[in-house]
Each structure stands twice: as C-alpha cells, then as structure tokens.
mmCIF file of C-alpha atoms and ligand atoms in Angstrom:
data_model
loop_
_atom_site.group_PDB
_atom_site.id
_atom_site.type_symbol
_atom_site.label_atom_id
_atom_site.label_comp_id
_atom_site.label_asym_id
_atom_site.label_seq_id
_atom_site.Cartn_x
_atom_site.Cartn_y
_atom_site.Cartn_z
ATOM 1 C CA UNK E 1 17.807 -34.108 2.872
ATOM 2 C CA UNK E 2 16.176 -34.158 -0.559
ATOM 3 C CA UNK E 3 16.390 -37.222 -2.781
ATOM 4 C CA UNK E 4 17.293 -36.456 -6.412
ATOM 5 C CA UNK E 5 17.553 -38.832 -9.377
ATOM 6 C CA UNK E 6 21.261 -39.446 -9.862
ATOM 7 C CA UNK E 7 21.019 -39.073 -13.648
ATOM 8 C CA UNK E 8 19.720 -35.494 -13.177
ATOM 9 C CA UNK E 9 22.877 -34.688 -11.222
ATOM 10 C CA UNK E 10 25.061 -35.974 -14.066
ATOM 11 C CA UNK E 11 25.725 -39.542 -12.954
ATOM 12 C CA UNK E 12 26.006 -41.878 -15.939
ATOM 13 C CA UNK E 13 23.390 -44.373 -14.744
ATOM 14 C CA UNK E 14 20.771 -43.986 -17.471
ATOM 15 C CA UNK E 15 19.796 -47.116 -19.439
ATOM 16 C CA UNK E 16 22.008 -46.067 -22.364
ATOM 17 C CA UNK E 17 25.006 -45.309 -20.168
ATOM 18 C CA UNK E 18 24.462 -41.547 -20.284
ATOM 19 C CA UNK E 19 22.795 -39.067 -17.954
ATOM 20 C CA UNK E 20 20.045 -36.439 -17.867
ATOM 21 C CA UNK E 21 22.177 -33.666 -16.371
ATOM 22 C CA UNK E 22 20.008 -30.734 -15.294
ATOM 23 C CA UNK E 23 21.908 -27.489 -14.994
ATOM 24 C CA UNK E 24 19.694 -25.964 -12.299
ATOM 25 C CA UNK E 25 19.741 -29.065 -10.085
ATOM 26 C CA UNK E 26 23.485 -29.490 -10.550
ATOM 27 C CA UNK E 27 23.960 -25.891 -9.422
ATOM 28 C CA UNK E 28 21.827 -26.425 -6.293
ATOM 29 C CA UNK E 29 23.622 -29.706 -5.578
ATOM 30 C CA UNK E 30 26.519 -27.538 -4.396
ATOM 31 C CA UNK E 31 24.411 -26.589 -1.324
ATOM 32 C CA UNK E 32 24.934 -30.126 -0.005
ATOM 33 C CA UNK E 33 21.270 -30.982 0.669
ATOM 34 C CA UNK E 34 20.736 -33.520 -2.151
ATOM 35 C CA UNK E 35 21.140 -37.295 -1.974
ATOM 36 C CA UNK E 36 21.720 -38.803 -5.436
ATOM 37 C CA UNK E 37 19.599 -41.922 -5.892
ATOM 38 C CA UNK E 38 19.008 -44.371 -8.748
ATOM 39 C CA UNK E 39 16.377 -47.039 -7.996
ATOM 40 C CA UNK E 40 17.358 -49.113 -11.012
ATOM 41 C CA UNK E 41 20.977 -49.204 -9.789
ATOM 42 C CA UNK E 42 19.718 -50.154 -6.316
ATOM 43 C CA UNK E 43 18.001 -53.112 -8.018
ATOM 44 C CA UNK E 44 21.434 -54.165 -9.342
ATOM 45 C CA UNK E 45 20.482 -53.574 -12.973
ATOM 46 C CA UNK E 46 23.546 -52.977 -15.146
ATOM 47 C CA UNK E 47 24.530 -49.814 -16.980
ATOM 48 C CA UNK E 48 23.887 -49.840 -19.878
ATOM 49 C CA UNK E 49 20.691 -51.903 -19.907
ATOM 50 C CA UNK E 50 17.773 -52.278 -22.311
ATOM 51 C CA UNK E 51 15.059 -49.640 -21.839
ATOM 52 C CA UNK E 52 12.052 -50.720 -19.779
ATOM 53 C CA UNK E 53 8.416 -49.663 -19.818
ATOM 54 C CA UNK E 54 5.414 -50.497 -17.651
ATOM 55 C CA UNK E 55 2.687 -52.369 -19.494
ATOM 56 C CA UNK E 56 -0.965 -52.312 -18.438
ATOM 57 C CA UNK E 57 -0.849 -49.197 -16.309
ATOM 58 C CA UNK E 58 1.440 -46.982 -14.250
ATOM 59 C CA UNK E 59 3.703 -47.437 -11.225
ATOM 60 C CA UNK E 60 0.771 -47.445 -8.815
ATOM 61 C CA UNK E 61 -0.741 -50.389 -10.665
ATOM 62 C CA UNK E 62 2.638 -52.129 -10.781
ATOM 63 C CA UNK E 63 2.905 -51.827 -6.983
ATOM 64 C CA UNK E 64 -0.582 -53.319 -6.712
ATOM 65 C CA UNK E 65 0.376 -56.291 -8.889
ATOM 66 C CA UNK E 66 -1.950 -55.142 -11.679
ATOM 67 C CA UNK E 67 0.694 -54.183 -14.262
ATOM 68 C CA UNK E 68 4.099 -55.498 -15.269
ATOM 69 C CA UNK E 69 7.350 -54.068 -16.585
ATOM 70 C CA UNK E 70 9.118 -55.395 -19.655
ATOM 71 C CA UNK E 71 12.392 -54.426 -21.252
ATOM 72 C CA UNK E 72 12.773 -53.903 -24.978
ATOM 73 C CA UNK E 73 14.254 -57.401 -25.339
ATOM 74 C CA UNK E 74 11.080 -58.942 -23.928
ATOM 75 C CA UNK E 75 12.349 -59.725 -20.425
ATOM 76 C CA UNK E 76 9.931 -59.264 -17.526
ATOM 77 C CA UNK E 77 11.616 -56.692 -15.256
ATOM 78 C CA UNK E 78 8.760 -56.165 -12.807
ATOM 79 C CA UNK E 79 10.738 -57.587 -9.868
ATOM 80 C CA UNK E 80 13.631 -55.188 -10.544
ATOM 81 C CA UNK E 81 11.391 -52.132 -10.526
ATOM 82 C CA UNK E 82 9.756 -53.273 -7.297
ATOM 83 C CA UNK E 83 13.131 -53.943 -5.655
ATOM 84 C CA UNK E 84 14.448 -50.551 -6.733
ATOM 85 C CA UNK E 85 11.355 -48.819 -5.389
ATOM 86 C CA UNK E 86 11.570 -50.575 -2.019
ATOM 87 C CA UNK E 87 15.279 -49.797 -1.654
ATOM 88 C CA UNK E 88 14.642 -46.158 -2.491
ATOM 89 C CA UNK E 89 11.984 -46.010 0.222
ATOM 90 C CA UNK E 90 14.478 -47.439 2.743
ATOM 91 C CA UNK E 91 16.949 -44.702 1.839
ATOM 92 C CA UNK E 92 14.227 -42.051 2.145
ATOM 93 C CA UNK E 93 13.449 -43.375 5.632
ATOM 94 C CA UNK E 94 17.126 -43.499 6.629
ATOM 95 C CA UNK E 95 17.565 -39.824 5.681
ATOM 96 C CA UNK E 96 14.136 -38.783 7.014
ATOM 97 C CA UNK E 97 13.555 -37.323 3.559
ATOM 98 C CA UNK E 98 10.159 -35.729 2.932
ATOM 99 C CA UNK E 99 10.805 -34.545 -0.631
ATOM 100 C CA UNK E 100 12.183 -36.111 -3.820
ATOM 101 C CA UNK E 101 12.946 -34.637 -7.227
ATOM 102 C CA UNK E 102 12.865 -37.413 -9.802
ATOM 103 C CA UNK E 103 13.347 -37.784 -13.547
ATOM 104 C CA UNK E 104 10.151 -37.372 -15.525
ATOM 105 C CA UNK E 105 9.106 -40.184 -17.861
ATOM 106 C CA UNK E 106 11.121 -43.031 -16.319
ATOM 107 C CA UNK E 107 9.311 -46.281 -15.377
ATOM 108 C CA UNK E 108 10.956 -45.931 -11.945
ATOM 109 C CA UNK E 109 11.323 -42.185 -11.410
ATOM 110 C CA UNK E 110 8.591 -40.640 -13.611
ATOM 111 C CA UNK E 111 6.325 -38.319 -11.638
ATOM 112 C CA UNK E 112 3.539 -36.982 -13.875
ATOM 113 C CA UNK E 113 3.860 -39.322 -16.851
ATOM 114 C CA UNK E 114 5.591 -42.451 -18.078
ATOM 115 C CA UNK E 115 5.829 -44.304 -21.396
ATOM 116 C CA UNK E 116 2.849 -46.471 -22.248
ATOM 117 C CA UNK E 117 4.561 -49.854 -22.600
ATOM 118 C CA UNK E 118 4.570 -50.017 -26.402
ATOM 119 C CA UNK E 119 8.111 -48.624 -26.900
ATOM 120 C CA UNK E 120 6.653 -46.204 -29.456
ATOM 121 C CA UNK E 121 7.443 -43.012 -27.558
ATOM 122 C CA UNK E 122 3.878 -42.520 -26.341
ATOM 123 C CA UNK E 123 3.204 -41.343 -22.808
ATOM 124 C CA UNK E 124 0.392 -41.877 -20.313
ATOM 125 C CA UNK E 125 -0.408 -40.094 -17.066
ATOM 126 C CA UNK E 126 0.935 -41.540 -13.837
ATOM 127 C CA UNK E 127 4.125 -42.067 -11.880
ATOM 128 C CA UNK E 128 6.815 -44.706 -12.161
ATOM 129 C CA UNK E 129 7.140 -47.467 -9.560
ATOM 130 C CA UNK E 130 9.665 -45.785 -7.234
ATOM 131 C CA UNK E 131 7.973 -42.379 -7.373
ATOM 132 C CA UNK E 132 4.595 -43.993 -6.679
ATOM 133 C CA UNK E 133 5.939 -45.847 -3.639
ATOM 134 C CA UNK E 134 7.431 -42.655 -2.163
ATOM 135 C CA UNK E 135 4.122 -40.854 -2.729
ATOM 136 C CA UNK E 136 2.258 -43.705 -1.064
ATOM 137 C CA UNK E 137 4.446 -43.211 2.011
ATOM 138 C CA UNK E 138 3.747 -39.496 2.205
ATOM 139 C CA UNK E 139 6.726 -37.946 0.444
ATOM 140 C CA UNK E 140 6.149 -35.015 -1.891
ATOM 141 C CA UNK E 141 7.605 -35.990 -5.246
ATOM 142 C CA UNK E 142 8.458 -33.420 -7.921
ATOM 143 C CA UNK E 143 9.917 -33.894 -11.367
ATOM 144 C CA UNK E 144 12.797 -31.823 -12.680
ATOM 145 C CA UNK E 145 10.235 -30.054 -14.870
ATOM 146 C CA UNK E 146 8.534 -28.656 -11.743
ATOM 147 C CA UNK E 147 11.732 -26.979 -10.570
ATOM 148 C CA UNK E 148 12.353 -23.250 -10.585
ATOM 149 C CA UNK E 149 14.849 -21.180 -8.619
ATOM 150 C CA UNK E 150 12.029 -20.032 -6.344
ATOM 151 C CA UNK E 151 10.757 -23.535 -5.629
ATOM 152 C CA UNK E 152 14.261 -24.874 -4.972
ATOM 153 C CA UNK E 153 15.009 -22.027 -2.561
ATOM 154 C CA UNK E 154 11.791 -22.799 -0.679
ATOM 155 C CA UNK E 155 12.452 -26.556 -0.596
ATOM 156 C CA UNK E 156 16.025 -26.092 0.632
ATOM 157 C CA UNK E 157 14.970 -23.594 3.304
ATOM 158 C CA UNK E 158 12.256 -25.996 4.553
ATOM 159 C CA UNK E 159 14.720 -28.890 4.521
ATOM 160 C CA UNK E 160 17.245 -26.944 6.605
ATOM 161 C CA UNK E 161 14.532 -25.868 9.029
ATOM 162 C CA UNK E 162 13.377 -29.502 9.494
ATOM 163 C CA UNK E 163 16.966 -30.484 10.315
ATOM 164 C CA UNK E 164 17.195 -27.852 13.053
ATOM 165 C CA UNK E 165 14.030 -28.820 14.956
HETATM 166 S S1 SF4 Y 201 16.138 -45.094 -12.481
HETATM 167 FE FE1 SF4 Y 201 15.814 -42.910 -12.144
HETATM 168 S S2 SF4 Y 201 17.830 -42.179 -11.452
HETATM 169 FE FE2 SF4 Y 201 18.158 -44.160 -12.394
HETATM 170 S S3 SF4 Y 201 18.679 -43.642 -14.509
HETATM 171 FE FE3 SF4 Y 201 16.474 -44.045 -14.449
HETATM 172 S S4 SF4 Y 201 15.557 -42.023 -14.199
HETATM 173 FE FE4 SF4 Y 201 17.717 -41.843 -13.654
#
C-alpha cells in the first residue's frame, strides 16, 4: 500500500479546515492502493488549528532535537509534530508501506521544502517531521508535485507486485 496525505485526497483536515485535493491522486485513489494519512490528526490536533512552522531548521533537525515547531499563536507544537511523525511510521510499518506521497510545504508532510518558521511565506529546503522520519526508516517519499501518470502507474505496479510475493 502507498501512504498519501489525506488532504491531497480531499479530506478536510488542513489547518484551515479545507483540503489540498489533487485531481490526479484522487483519480488514482480509485485503484484502492492508497492509505489516507494525516500525521497532525494522528497527533490529536484539532481541525481547524493555527498554522505551524518549524523554526531553526527542517524536520530532520526537529527529529534530532535541534529545531522546534511553533504555531502562529506562539504555542510550542514540537511534541505534536513528533507524535504525528511516530504514529505515521507505525502505520507505514503496519501496512508494510515502502512509498509515501505527501503534501509539499507542510511542517509534517513537506518533502522537498517547508516554510522557514517566520510565517512570512518563505521556504527553505528540507522535509517536514513526518516525511523525514519515513525517509530515515527507508521509505521513498514523494510530494504531489513529483507525480505524473507514468510515475503513478509504475508505483502502483510495483506495489501490487510486492503484495504478490
Ligand atoms: S499534516 Fe499532512 S495530511 Fe495533514 S493536513 Fe497537513 S499536509 Fe495534509
């Protein structure tokens, strides 16, 4: 099975109560190989919730205890991001998932870049906390921006093949 950020599949779990519905991923969801996941929901954060950003680095640094997460109201949310990441890893293990497709830019799900912690719309390179933890445990993590019809067909074919062996 392939883990996919729930907001990309149209679930209203985004911080503002909306979603990031992605037409291509929603279409491929019909094949039945995706597991919708939201690390921030797994951490019991409410919907809606104030936006959060990692300060002092990226998700890898957060996992190492060298950065923290804050929400826009000034609350330290580091523990929530860590909890969400750990719960996501447990789900990945339960499904024997080797691949995840996560929402770019999020402090949890971001894959190639995240916001820089200033709440000014600026981005830095690096993954969010949950994406970084999956990568650390050997999963291949893509963002929705990496997805094409060709890549999805390949990923789904490989996923089916893994199930059969
Ligand atoms: S934590 Fe991930 S799945 Fe949940 S709303 Fe944010 S980007 Fe989407």
